[in-house]
PDB file of C-alpha atoms in Angstrom:
ATOM      1  CA  MET A  13      47.822 -13.396  -4.912  1.00  0.00           C
ATOM      2  CA  LEU A  14      47.664 -15.363  -8.167  1.00  0.00           C
ATOM      3  CA  GLY A  15      44.819 -14.327 -10.426  1.00  0.00           C
ATOM      4  CA  LYS A  16      43.552 -17.916 -10.610  1.00  0.00           C
ATOM      5  CA  THR A  17      43.279 -18.155  -6.825  1.00  0.00           C
ATOM      6  CA  ALA A  18      41.634 -14.735  -6.539  1.00  0.00           C
ATOM      7  CA  GLY A  19      39.180 -15.687  -9.270  1.00  0.00           C
ATOM      8  CA  SER A  20      38.349 -18.976  -7.554  1.00  0.00           C
ATOM      9  CA  LEU A  21      37.578 -17.220  -4.273  1.00  0.00           C
ATOM     10  CA  PHE A  22      35.523 -14.567  -6.065  1.00  0.00           C
ATOM     11  CA  TRP A  23      33.467 -17.149  -7.946  1.00  0.00           C
ATOM     12  CA  MET A  24      33.154 -19.526  -5.011  1.00  0.00           C
ATOM     13  CA  ALA A  25      31.460 -16.718  -3.083  1.00  0.00           C
ATOM     14  CA  ARG A  26      29.303 -15.691  -6.053  1.00  0.00           C
ATOM     15  CA  TYR A  27      28.040 -19.220  -6.617  1.00  0.00           C
ATOM     16  CA  LEU A  28      27.309 -19.817  -2.919  1.00  0.00           C
ATOM     17  CA  GLU A  29      25.379 -16.555  -2.707  1.00  0.00           C
ATOM     18  CA  ARG A  30      23.578 -17.403  -5.963  1.00  0.00           C
ATOM     19  CA  SER A  31      22.386 -20.744  -4.573  1.00  0.00           C
ATOM     20  CA  GLU A  32      20.783 -19.005  -1.614  1.00  0.00           C
ATOM     21  CA  ASN A  33      19.391 -16.228  -3.792  1.00  0.00           C
ATOM     22  CA  ASN A  34      17.800 -18.694  -6.209  1.00  0.00           C
ATOM     23  CA  ALA A  35      16.218 -20.416  -3.222  1.00  0.00           C
ATOM     24  CA  ARG A  36      14.824 -17.043  -2.174  1.00  0.00           C
ATOM     25  CA  LEU A  37      13.431 -16.415  -5.668  1.00  0.00           C
ATOM     26  CA  ILE A  38      11.730 -19.824  -5.626  1.00  0.00           C
ATOM     27  CA  ASP A  39      10.310 -19.012  -2.202  1.00  0.00           C
ATOM     28  CA  ALA A  40       8.975 -15.660  -3.432  1.00  0.00           C
ATOM     29  CA  GLY A  41       7.367 -17.315  -6.460  1.00  0.00           C
ATOM     30  CA  PHE A  42       5.913 -20.118  -4.339  1.00  0.00           C
ATOM     31  CA  ARG A  43       4.340 -17.738  -1.831  1.00  0.00           C
ATOM     32  CA  ILE A  44       2.946 -15.371  -4.453  1.00  0.00           C
ATOM     33  CA  ALA A  45       1.585 -18.245  -6.583  1.00  0.00           C
ATOM     34  CA  LEU A  46      -0.308 -19.500  -3.520  1.00  0.00           C
ATOM     35  CA  THR A  47      -2.090 -16.151  -3.222  1.00  0.00           C
ATOM     36  CA  ARG A  48      -2.968 -16.056  -6.945  1.00  0.00           C
ATOM     37  CA  SER A  49      -3.494 -19.659  -8.000  1.00  0.00           C
ATOM     38  CA  SER A  50      -5.459 -18.692 -11.127  1.00  0.00           C
ATOM     39  CA  THR A  51      -2.326 -17.144 -12.648  1.00  0.00           C
ATOM     40  CA  ALA A  52       0.246 -19.434 -11.028  1.00  0.00           C
ATOM     41  CA  GLN A  53       1.954 -20.356 -14.312  1.00  0.00           C
ATOM     42  CA  ALA A  54       2.479 -16.678 -15.139  1.00  0.00           C
ATOM     43  CA  GLU A  55       3.991 -16.158 -11.699  1.00  0.00           C
ATOM     44  CA  TRP A  56       6.412 -19.043 -12.177  1.00  0.00           C
ATOM     45  CA  ARG A  57       7.431 -17.805 -15.589  1.00  0.00           C
ATOM     46  CA  SER A  58       8.178 -14.388 -14.117  1.00  0.00           C
ATOM     47  CA  VAL A  59      10.497 -16.022 -11.561  1.00  0.00           C
ATOM     48  CA  LEU A  60      12.382 -17.755 -14.385  1.00  0.00           C
ATOM     49  CA  VAL A  61      12.642 -14.480 -16.314  1.00  0.00           C
ATOM     50  CA  THR A  62      13.999 -12.742 -13.231  1.00  0.00           C
ATOM     51  CA  ALA A  63      16.568 -15.497 -12.647  1.00  0.00           C
ATOM     52  CA  GLY A  64      17.615 -15.290 -16.313  1.00  0.00           C
ATOM     53  CA  GLN A  65      16.582 -18.908 -16.882  1.00  0.00           C
ATOM     54  CA  ASP A  66      13.416 -18.582 -18.978  1.00  0.00           C
ATOM     55  CA  GLN A  67      14.974 -19.313 -22.371  1.00  0.00           C
ATOM     56  CA  LEU A  68      16.826 -22.344 -21.000  1.00  0.00           C
ATOM     57  CA  PHE A  69      13.573 -23.608 -19.500  1.00  0.00           C
ATOM     58  CA  ARG A  70      11.643 -23.181 -22.734  1.00  0.00           C
ATOM     59  CA  ASP A  71      14.374 -24.937 -24.697  1.00  0.00           C
ATOM     60  CA  ALA A  72      14.110 -27.919 -22.359  1.00  0.00           C
ATOM     61  CA  HIS A  73      10.408 -27.959 -21.404  1.00  0.00           C
ATOM     62  CA  GLY A  74       8.443 -25.736 -23.738  1.00  0.00           C
ATOM     63  CA  GLU A  75       5.622 -23.584 -22.332  1.00  0.00           C
ATOM     64  CA  ASP A  76       4.627 -25.799 -19.389  1.00  0.00           C
ATOM     65  CA  TYR A  77       5.199 -23.437 -16.461  1.00  0.00           C
ATOM     66  CA  SER A  78       3.679 -25.724 -13.857  1.00  0.00           C
ATOM     67  CA  SER A  79       4.927 -25.350 -10.318  1.00  0.00           C
ATOM     68  CA  SER A  80       6.531 -28.792 -10.114  1.00  0.00           C
ATOM     69  CA  ARG A  81       8.366 -28.437 -13.426  1.00  0.00           C
ATOM     70  CA  VAL A  82       9.720 -24.945 -12.758  1.00  0.00           C
ATOM     71  CA  VAL A  83      10.812 -25.793  -9.214  1.00  0.00           C
ATOM     72  CA  ASP A  84      12.568 -28.962 -10.342  1.00  0.00           C
ATOM     73  CA  PHE A  85      14.288 -27.049 -13.152  1.00  0.00           C
ATOM     74  CA  MET A  86      15.584 -24.390 -10.771  1.00  0.00           C
ATOM     75  CA  LEU A  87      16.597 -26.849  -8.065  1.00  0.00           C
ATOM     76  CA  ARG A  88      18.182 -29.812  -9.815  1.00  0.00           C
ATOM     77  CA  ASP A  89      17.479 -30.228 -13.537  1.00  0.00           C
ATOM     78  CA  PRO A  90      20.706 -31.295 -15.350  1.00  0.00           C
ATOM     79  CA  ALA A  91      19.481 -29.302 -18.372  1.00  0.00           C
ATOM     80  CA  ASN A  92      19.923 -26.127 -16.298  1.00  0.00           C
ATOM     81  CA  PRO A  93      23.543 -25.106 -15.631  1.00  0.00           C
ATOM     82  CA  SER A  94      22.203 -22.419 -13.262  1.00  0.00           C
ATOM     83  CA  SER A  95      20.215 -24.815 -11.064  1.00  0.00           C
ATOM     84  CA  ILE A  96      20.974 -24.677  -7.353  1.00  0.00           C
ATOM     85  CA  LEU A  97      22.624 -28.088  -7.467  1.00  0.00           C
ATOM     86  CA  SER A  98      24.816 -26.961 -10.376  1.00  0.00           C
ATOM     87  CA  VAL A  99      25.933 -23.683  -8.815  1.00  0.00           C
ATOM     88  CA  VAL A 100      26.792 -25.351  -5.498  1.00  0.00           C
ATOM     89  CA  LYS A 101      28.921 -27.822  -7.459  1.00  0.00           C
ATOM     90  CA  HIS A 102      30.652 -24.883  -9.177  1.00  0.00           C
ATOM     91  CA  ALA A 103      31.214 -23.295  -5.749  1.00  0.00           C
ATOM     92  CA  ARG A 104      32.779 -26.509  -4.443  1.00  0.00           C
ATOM     93  CA  ASP A 105      34.998 -26.834  -7.526  1.00  0.00           C
ATOM     94  CA  ASN A 106      36.247 -23.267  -7.059  1.00  0.00           C
ATOM     95  CA  ALA A 107      36.790 -23.858  -3.345  1.00  0.00           C
ATOM     96  CA  ARG A 108      38.858 -26.926  -4.165  1.00  0.00           C
ATOM     97  CA  THR A 109      40.983 -24.892  -6.587  1.00  0.00           C
ATOM     98  CA  ALA A 110      41.646 -22.355  -3.801  1.00  0.00           C
ATOM     99  CA  ARG A 111      41.809 -25.054  -1.109  1.00  0.00           C
ATOM    100  CA  THR A 112      45.206 -24.011   0.275  1.00  0.00           C
ATOM    101  CA  TYR A 113      43.925 -20.465   0.764  1.00  0.00           C
ATOM    102  CA  LEU A 114      40.844 -21.536   2.750  1.00  0.00           C
ATOM    103  CA  THR A 115      40.686 -22.590   6.376  1.00  0.00           C
ATOM    104  CA  ARG A 116      39.739 -26.173   7.106  1.00  0.00           C
ATOM    105  CA  GLU A 117      36.406 -24.975   8.528  1.00  0.00           C
ATOM    106  CA  VAL A 118      35.447 -23.127   5.352  1.00  0.00           C
ATOM    107  CA  TRP A 119      36.379 -26.015   3.068  1.00  0.00           C
ATOM    108  CA  GLU A 120      34.454 -28.499   5.220  1.00  0.00           C
ATOM    109  CA  ALA A 121      31.401 -26.227   5.274  1.00  0.00           C
ATOM    110  CA  VAL A 122      31.434 -25.908   1.475  1.00  0.00           C
ATOM    111  CA  ASN A 123      31.956 -29.630   0.992  1.00  0.00           C
ATOM    112  CA  THR A 124      29.225 -30.496   3.507  1.00  0.00           C
ATOM    113  CA  SER A 125      26.838 -28.132   1.739  1.00  0.00           C
ATOM    114  CA  TRP A 126      27.478 -29.923  -1.550  1.00  0.00           C
ATOM    115  CA  MET A 127      26.992 -33.395  -0.046  1.00  0.00           C
ATOM    116  CA  THR A 128      23.838 -32.369   1.828  1.00  0.00           C
ATOM    117  CA  LEU A 129      22.199 -30.912  -1.270  1.00  0.00           C
ATOM    118  CA  CYS A 130      23.197 -33.927  -3.370  1.00  0.00           C
ATOM    119  CA  ALA A 131      21.310 -36.099  -0.897  1.00  0.00           C
ATOM    120  CA  ASP A 132      18.280 -33.794  -0.552  1.00  0.00           C
ATOM    121  CA  LEU A 133      17.941 -33.186  -4.306  1.00  0.00           C
ATOM    122  CA  LYS A 134      18.548 -36.757  -5.387  1.00  0.00           C
ATOM    123  CA  ARG A 135      14.844 -36.988  -6.223  1.00  0.00           C
ATOM    124  CA  GLN A 136      12.277 -34.435  -7.318  1.00  0.00           C
ATOM    125  CA  VAL A 137      11.074 -32.360  -4.376  1.00  0.00           C
ATOM    126  CA  ARG A 138       7.369 -32.617  -3.595  1.00  0.00           C
ATOM    127  CA  GLU A 139       5.483 -29.358  -3.117  1.00  0.00           C
ATOM    128  CA  ASP A 140       4.791 -30.184   0.548  1.00  0.00           C
ATOM    129  CA  ASP A 141       8.531 -30.600   1.135  1.00  0.00           C
ATOM    130  CA  LEU A 142       9.609 -27.491  -0.751  1.00  0.00           C
ATOM    131  CA  PRO A 143       9.676 -25.059   2.218  1.00  0.00           C
ATOM    132  CA  ASP A 144      11.903 -27.427   4.207  1.00  0.00           C
ATOM    133  CA  THR A 145      14.225 -27.933   1.229  1.00  0.00           C
ATOM    134  CA  LEU A 146      14.576 -24.192   0.673  1.00  0.00           C
ATOM    135  CA  THR A 147      15.295 -23.740   4.386  1.00  0.00           C
ATOM    136  CA  THR A 148      18.055 -26.356   4.161  1.00  0.00           C
ATOM    137  CA  ILE A 149      19.643 -24.531   1.223  1.00  0.00           C
ATOM    138  CA  ARG A 150      19.647 -21.253   3.146  1.00  0.00           C
ATOM    139  CA  GLN A 151      21.012 -22.935   6.274  1.00  0.00           C
ATOM    140  CA  GLN A 152      23.872 -24.545   4.364  1.00  0.00           C
ATOM    141  CA  SER A 153      24.760 -21.167   2.882  1.00  0.00           C
ATOM    142  CA  ALA A 154      24.660 -19.597   6.347  1.00  0.00           C
ATOM    143  CA  GLN A 155      27.029 -22.244   7.721  1.00  0.00           C
ATOM    144  CA  VAL A 156      29.593 -21.500   5.020  1.00  0.00           C
ATOM    145  CA  ARG A 157      29.209 -17.779   5.633  1.00  0.00           C
ATOM    146  CA  GLY A 158      29.673 -18.274   9.380  1.00  0.00           C
ATOM    147  CA  ALA A 159      32.800 -20.381   8.924  1.00  0.00           C
ATOM    148  CA  PHE A 160      34.192 -17.817   6.505  1.00  0.00           C
ATOM    149  CA  ALA A 161      33.500 -14.870   8.818  1.00  0.00           C
ATOM    150  CA  GLY A 162      34.803 -16.659  11.873  1.00  0.00           C
ATOM    151  CA  THR A 163      38.038 -18.202  10.592  1.00  0.00           C
ATOM    152  CA  MET A 164      39.442 -16.377   7.549  1.00  0.00           C
ATOM    153  CA  LEU A 165      42.190 -13.779   7.719  1.00  0.00           C
ATOM    154  CA  ARG A 166      41.047 -10.319   6.616  1.00  0.00           C
ATOM    155  CA  ASN A 167      43.457 -10.255   3.675  1.00  0.00           C
ATOM    156  CA  ASP A 168      43.143  -9.908  -0.088  1.00  0.00           C
ATOM    157  CA  GLY A 169      41.536 -13.344  -0.491  1.00  0.00           C
ATOM    158  CA  TYR A 170      38.868 -12.420   2.041  1.00  0.00           C
ATOM    159  CA  ASN A 171      38.128  -9.217   0.144  1.00  0.00           C
ATOM    160  CA  PHE A 172      37.887 -10.965  -3.237  1.00  0.00           C
ATOM    161  CA  ALA A 173      35.358 -13.406  -1.786  1.00  0.00           C
ATOM    162  CA  ARG A 174      33.358 -10.621  -0.156  1.00  0.00           C
ATOM    163  CA  LEU A 175      33.235  -8.752  -3.455  1.00  0.00           C
ATOM    164  CA  GLY A 176      31.691 -11.831  -5.065  1.00  0.00           C
ATOM    165  CA  THR A 177      29.149 -12.124  -2.261  1.00  0.00           C
ATOM    166  CA  PHE A 178      27.924  -8.529  -2.389  1.00  0.00           C
ATOM    167  CA  LEU A 179      27.885  -8.287  -6.185  1.00  0.00           C
ATOM    168  CA  GLU A 180      25.634 -11.322  -6.273  1.00  0.00           C
ATOM    169  CA  ARG A 181      23.494 -10.169  -3.358  1.00  0.00           C
ATOM    170  CA  ALA A 182      22.867  -6.729  -4.845  1.00  0.00           C
ATOM    171  CA  ASP A 183      21.870  -8.358  -8.118  1.00  0.00           C
ATOM    172  CA  ASN A 184      19.430 -10.619  -6.289  1.00  0.00           C
ATOM    173  CA  THR A 185      17.728  -7.891  -4.239  1.00  0.00           C
ATOM    174  CA  ALA A 186      17.261  -5.775  -7.353  1.00  0.00           C
ATOM    175  CA  ARG A 187      15.819  -8.727  -9.265  1.00  0.00           C
ATOM    176  CA  ILE A 188      13.397  -9.655  -6.486  1.00  0.00           C
ATOM    177  CA  LEU A 189      12.150  -6.069  -6.424  1.00  0.00           C
ATOM    178  CA  ASP A 190      11.683  -6.248 -10.173  1.00  0.00           C
ATOM    179  CA  VAL A 191       9.694  -9.484  -9.892  1.00  0.00           C
ATOM    180  CA  LYS A 192       7.267  -7.766  -7.585  1.00  0.00           C
ATOM    181  CA  TYR A 193       6.868  -4.375  -9.125  1.00  0.00           C
ATOM    182  CA  TYR A 194       7.169  -4.975 -12.836  1.00  0.00           C
ATOM    183  CA  LEU A 195       6.538  -8.627 -13.623  1.00  0.00           C
ATOM    184  CA  LEU A 196       4.109  -9.831 -10.963  1.00  0.00           C
ATOM    185  CA  LEU A 197       1.859  -6.833 -10.380  1.00  0.00           C
ATOM    186  CA  PRO A 198      -1.241  -7.516 -12.549  1.00  0.00           C
ATOM    187  CA  SER A 199      -2.063  -3.880 -13.236  1.00  0.00           C
ATOM    188  CA  VAL A 200      -1.739  -0.413 -11.755  1.00  0.00           C
ATOM    189  CA  ALA A 201      -5.275  -0.880 -10.440  1.00  0.00           C
ATOM    190  CA  HIS A 202      -3.890  -3.292  -7.816  1.00  0.00           C
ATOM    191  CA  ILE A 203      -1.334  -0.851  -6.372  1.00  0.00           C
ATOM    192  CA  GLY A 204      -2.190  -0.210  -2.729  1.00  0.00           C
ATOM    193  CA  THR A 205      -4.796  -2.988  -2.510  1.00  0.00           C
ATOM    194  CA  SER A 206      -4.670  -5.989  -0.186  1.00  0.00           C
ATOM    195  CA  ILE A 207      -3.273  -8.115  -3.061  1.00  0.00           C
ATOM    196  CA  ASP A 208      -0.462  -5.641  -3.565  1.00  0.00           C
ATOM    197  CA  ASN A 209       0.285  -5.537   0.174  1.00  0.00           C
ATOM    198  CA  VAL A 210       0.433  -9.333   0.461  1.00  0.00           C
ATOM    199  CA  GLN A 211       2.942  -9.423  -2.385  1.00  0.00           C
ATOM    200  CA  TRP A 212       5.108  -6.745  -0.787  1.00  0.00           C
ATOM    201  CA  GLU A 213       5.097  -8.644   2.521  1.00  0.00           C
ATOM    202  CA  THR A 214       6.121 -11.771   0.620  1.00  0.00           C
ATOM    203  CA  ILE A 215       9.083  -9.933  -0.897  1.00  0.00           C
ATOM    204  CA  LEU A 216      10.181  -8.776   2.558  1.00  0.00           C
ATOM    205  CA  ARG A 217      10.043 -12.350   3.846  1.00  0.00           C
ATOM    206  CA  SER A 218      11.972 -13.647   0.838  1.00  0.00           C
ATOM    207  CA  VAL A 219      14.955 -11.426   1.727  1.00  0.00           C
ATOM    208  CA  SER A 220      14.612 -12.093   5.487  1.00  0.00           C
ATOM    209  CA  ALA A 221      13.691  -8.467   6.089  1.00  0.00           C
ATOM    210  CA  HIS A 222      10.106  -8.718   7.354  1.00  0.00           C
ATOM    211  CA  ARG A 223      10.911  -8.449  11.085  1.00  0.00           C
ATOM    212  CA  ALA A 224      13.464  -5.697  10.508  1.00  0.00           C
ATOM    213  CA  TYR A 225      10.927  -3.713   8.468  1.00  0.00           C
ATOM    214  CA  ARG A 226       8.380  -4.023  11.284  1.00  0.00           C
ATOM    215  CA  TRP A 227      10.921  -2.740  13.805  1.00  0.00           C
ATOM    216  CA  LEU A 228      11.579   0.311  11.659  1.00  0.00           C
ATOM    217  CA  TYR A 229       8.162   1.148  10.157  1.00  0.00           C
ATOM    218  CA  GLY A 230       5.599  -0.658  12.308  1.00  0.00           C
ATOM    219  CA  ALA A 231       2.570  -2.373  10.774  1.00  0.00           C
ATOM    220  CA  GLU A 232       2.140  -0.062   7.782  1.00  0.00           C
ATOM    221  CA  ILE A 233       2.720  -1.820   4.449  1.00  0.00           C
ATOM    222  CA  SER A 234       3.727   0.783   1.900  1.00  0.00           C
ATOM    223  CA  ALA A 235       5.317   0.113  -1.494  1.00  0.00           C
ATOM    224  CA  LEU A 236       7.297   3.340  -1.164  1.00  0.00           C
ATOM    225  CA  LYS A 237       8.654   2.488   2.285  1.00  0.00           C
ATOM    226  CA  ILE A 238       9.492  -1.115   1.398  1.00  0.00           C
ATOM    227  CA  ALA A 239      11.329  -0.039  -1.738  1.00  0.00           C
ATOM    228  CA  GLU A 240      13.179   2.599   0.288  1.00  0.00           C
ATOM    229  CA  PHE A 241      14.094  -0.060   2.861  1.00  0.00           C
ATOM    230  CA  LEU A 242      15.419  -2.530   0.285  1.00  0.00           C
ATOM    231  CA  ILE A 243      17.215   0.065  -1.854  1.00  0.00           C
ATOM    232  CA  LEU A 244      18.475   2.849   0.423  1.00  0.00           C
ATOM    233  CA  TYR A 245      18.541   1.630   4.040  1.00  0.00           C
ATOM    234  CA  ARG A 246      22.242   1.147   4.782  1.00  0.00           C
ATOM    235  CA  GLN A 247      21.755  -0.976   7.912  1.00  0.00           C
ATOM    236  CA  LEU A 248      19.875  -3.757   6.089  1.00  0.00           C
ATOM    237  CA  PRO A 249      22.355  -6.495   4.999  1.00  0.00           C
ATOM    238  CA  ARG A 250      20.532  -7.142   1.719  1.00  0.00           C
ATOM    239  CA  SER A 251      19.780  -3.581   0.664  1.00  0.00           C
ATOM    240  CA  LEU A 252      21.411  -2.197  -2.460  1.00  0.00           C
ATOM    241  CA  ALA A 253      23.044   0.582  -0.422  1.00  0.00           C
ATOM    242  CA  PHE A 254      24.536  -1.856   2.100  1.00  0.00           C
ATOM    243  CA  CYS A 255      25.948  -4.079  -0.668  1.00  0.00           C
ATOM    244  CA  CYS A 256      27.463  -1.102  -2.494  1.00  0.00           C
ATOM    245  CA  ASP A 257      29.031   0.218   0.701  1.00  0.00           C
ATOM    246  CA  LYS A 258      30.644  -3.176   1.343  1.00  0.00           C
ATOM    247  CA  MET A 259      31.963  -3.420  -2.232  1.00  0.00           C
ATOM    248  CA  ASN A 260      33.434   0.063  -1.849  1.00  0.00           C
ATOM    249  CA  SER A 261      35.115  -1.016   1.367  1.00  0.00           C
ATOM    250  CA  ASN A 262      36.522  -4.245  -0.090  1.00  0.00           C
ATOM    251  CA  LEU A 263      37.827  -2.490  -3.194  1.00  0.00           C
ATOM    252  CA  GLY A 264      39.350   0.206  -1.012  1.00  0.00           C
ATOM    253  CA  TRP A 265      41.217  -2.458   0.956  1.00  0.00           C
ATOM    254  CA  LEU A 266      42.514  -3.997  -2.282  1.00  0.00           C
ATOM    255  CA  HIS A 267      43.510  -0.523  -3.500  1.00  0.00           C
ATOM    256  CA  ARG A 268      45.645  -0.026  -0.397  1.00  0.00           C
ATOM    257  CA  SER A 269      46.974  -3.577  -0.476  1.00  0.00           C
ATOM    258  CA  TYR A 270      48.181  -3.387  -4.086  1.00  0.00           C
ATOM    259  CA  ASP A 271      49.061   0.335  -3.941  1.00  0.00           C
ATOM    260  CA  GLU A 272      47.098   0.962  -7.114  1.00  0.00           C
ATOM    261  CA  GLU A 273      43.539   2.208  -7.516  1.00  0.00           C
ATOM    262  CA  PRO A 274      41.621  -0.138  -9.815  1.00  0.00           C
ATOM    263  CA  GLU A 275      39.044   1.232 -12.214  1.00  0.00           C
ATOM    264  CA  ALA A 276      36.494  -0.966 -10.425  1.00  0.00           C
ATOM    265  CA  ALA A 277      36.976   1.126  -7.255  1.00  0.00           C
ATOM    266  CA  ARG A 278      36.058   4.287  -9.145  1.00  0.00           C
ATOM    267  CA  MET A 279      33.034   2.557 -10.672  1.00  0.00           C
ATOM    268  CA  ALA A 280      31.808   1.324  -7.289  1.00  0.00           C
ATOM    269  CA  SER A 281      32.200   4.802  -5.795  1.00  0.00           C
ATOM    270  CA  SER A 282      30.254   6.267  -8.699  1.00  0.00           C
ATOM    271  CA  MET A 283      27.479   3.688  -8.226  1.00  0.00           C
ATOM    272  CA  CYS A 284      27.043   4.681  -4.594  1.00  0.00           C
ATOM    273  CA  ARG A 285      27.181   8.383  -5.348  1.00  0.00           C
ATOM    274  CA  ASP A 286      24.992   8.511  -8.447  1.00  0.00           C
ATOM    275  CA  ARG A 287      22.466   5.720  -7.900  1.00  0.00           C
ATOM    276  CA  LEU A 288      22.042   5.487  -4.134  1.00  0.00           C
ATOM    277  CA  SER A 289      21.898   9.135  -3.115  1.00  0.00           C
ATOM    278  CA  ARG A 290      18.482   9.868  -4.648  1.00  0.00           C
ATOM    279  CA  PRO A 291      15.382  10.053  -2.426  1.00  0.00           C
ATOM    280  CA  ILE A 292      12.963   7.169  -2.955  1.00  0.00           C
ATOM    281  CA  GLN A 293      10.215   9.434  -4.285  1.00  0.00           C
ATOM    282  CA  ALA A 294      12.524  10.593  -7.079  1.00  0.00           C
ATOM    283  CA  ILE A 295      13.244   6.947  -7.921  1.00  0.00           C
ATOM    284  CA  PHE A 296       9.518   6.150  -8.097  1.00  0.00           C
ATOM    285  CA  ASP A 297       8.767   9.263 -10.137  1.00  0.00           C
ATOM    286  CA  ALA A 298      11.372   8.265 -12.728  1.00  0.00           C
ATOM    287  CA  GLY A 299      10.206   4.643 -12.718  1.00  0.00           C
ATOM    288  CA  LEU A 300      11.235   1.876 -10.320  1.00  0.00           C
ATOM    289  CA  HIS A 301      11.630  -0.710 -13.079  1.00  0.00           C
ATOM    290  CA  GLU A 302      13.842   1.613 -15.092  1.00  0.00           C
ATOM    291  CA  TYR A 303      15.918   2.375 -12.006  1.00  0.00           C
ATOM    292  CA  ILE A 304      16.396  -1.338 -11.247  1.00  0.00           C
ATOM    293  CA  THR A 305      17.303  -2.104 -14.858  1.00  0.00           C
ATOM    294  CA  GLU A 306      19.978   0.607 -14.794  1.00  0.00           C
ATOM    295  CA  PHE A 307      21.299  -0.650 -11.462  1.00  0.00           C
ATOM    296  CA  LEU A 308      21.540  -4.234 -12.728  1.00  0.00           C
ATOM    297  CA  SER A 309      23.476  -3.062 -15.785  1.00  0.00           C
ATOM    298  CA  ALA A 310      25.872  -1.021 -13.630  1.00  0.00           C
ATOM    299  CA  ASN A 311      26.367  -3.932 -11.221  1.00  0.00           C
ATOM    300  CA  ALA A 312      27.150  -6.326 -14.091  1.00  0.00           C
ATOM    301  CA  ALA A 313      29.604  -3.821 -15.579  1.00  0.00           C
ATOM    302  CA  LEU A 314      31.325  -3.548 -12.193  1.00  0.00           C
ATOM    303  CA  ALA A 315      31.699  -7.338 -12.018  1.00  0.00           C
ATOM    304  CA  ARG A 316      33.320  -7.411 -15.461  1.00  0.00           C
ATOM    305  CA  GLN A 317      35.664  -4.567 -14.501  1.00  0.00           C
ATOM    306  CA  ILE A 318      36.778  -6.386 -11.340  1.00  0.00           C
ATOM    307  CA  GLU A 319      37.730  -9.384 -13.466  1.00  0.00           C
ATOM    308  CA  ARG A 320      39.698  -7.165 -15.850  1.00  0.00           C
ATOM    309  CA  ASP A 321      41.438  -5.182 -13.099  1.00  0.00           C
ATOM    310  CA  PHE A 322      42.613  -8.232 -11.213  1.00  0.00           C
ATOM    311  CA  ARG A 323      43.147 -10.412 -14.293  1.00  0.00           C
ATOM    312  CA  PHE A 324      41.033 -13.389 -13.407  1.00  0.00           C
ATOM    313  CA  VAL A 325      38.098 -15.129 -15.054  1.00  0.00           C
ATOM    314  CA  GLU A 326      35.787 -17.903 -13.931  1.00  0.00           C
TER     315      GLU A 326
END
C-alpha cells in the first residue's frame, strides 16, 4: 500500500476517534461543572488543558473560561484547529484521499457525519441543547465505526485505520483519568468523599463504562477499582490494556503482511509488558498522575514511530 494512502486511513481514523473523544471530554467537564458550580470556570479550564487546547483558547479568548465560551471553542470555533468540526473535516478530507480504498458504506458514513455536524454546529449550541449535540456526535462516530467494521476487508488498510483508532482512544482514556485525579480533584481531603465518588461516576459515564463497571463491581464506587477498570481490564473497549492489545494485534498483522518487524511493533509489545502488567496498587503507590503522564508520552512516541516505520505523515 502507498504510504500516502496508509497515512490517510490512519489519520482518518484518528480524527474520527478524536471527535468522539473531545465530545466525551466536554461531557465530563459539563457534568462535573454542574456538581461544583462555584468553581465551574476552573473545571472548564482543566478540560481545555487535558485536550491540549488551553493555550489556543487563551490566545483567542483570554481568561474567560465560561461554559458557553469553552464549549463553543471546542465544538466549532474557527480559531481552534482542534475543534470537533475541524477534526471531522480533516477526517473527511483524509477519507476522500483514500476514497478508492474505502467501501461505499464507509465513505457515505464519513460524509454524512460531516454534513450532519455542519448543520448542527452552524450556530452556537445552547447549554440546554448540549447533551443532545454531544449524543449526535457520538452517534455519527458510531455509524462510521459500524460501517467500517461491517464492510471493510481485514487487510493492511484496515489495520492502519485500527491503529489510528486505538492510539487515539488510549490517549483519550488516559487524559480523562488525568482530568479527574490530578486536575479536577480539589484536594486530597476530598478523596473518598461523596464529591469524589460523584466525579468518578461521571468519568465512568463519559467513557460509556458505567453499566459495565456495575456488572463487574456492583454498587461500590472506589477510586482504586475504577482506575483498575479503566487501565488494566482487558475486556473493556476503552481501557488502556484493551487498546494496547489491539495495537499489538494490528502491528503483528502488518509485520506478517510485510514480512518485516517494524520498530513500532517492539515498542507496542514493550508498552503492554512494562506499563500494563503492574497491579493497580503499585500504580497508585507510585503516583497515578505520574503513571498517566508516562503512558501518554509512550503512546505519543509509538504514534511517531508508526509514521516513521511505514513512511507516511499526516
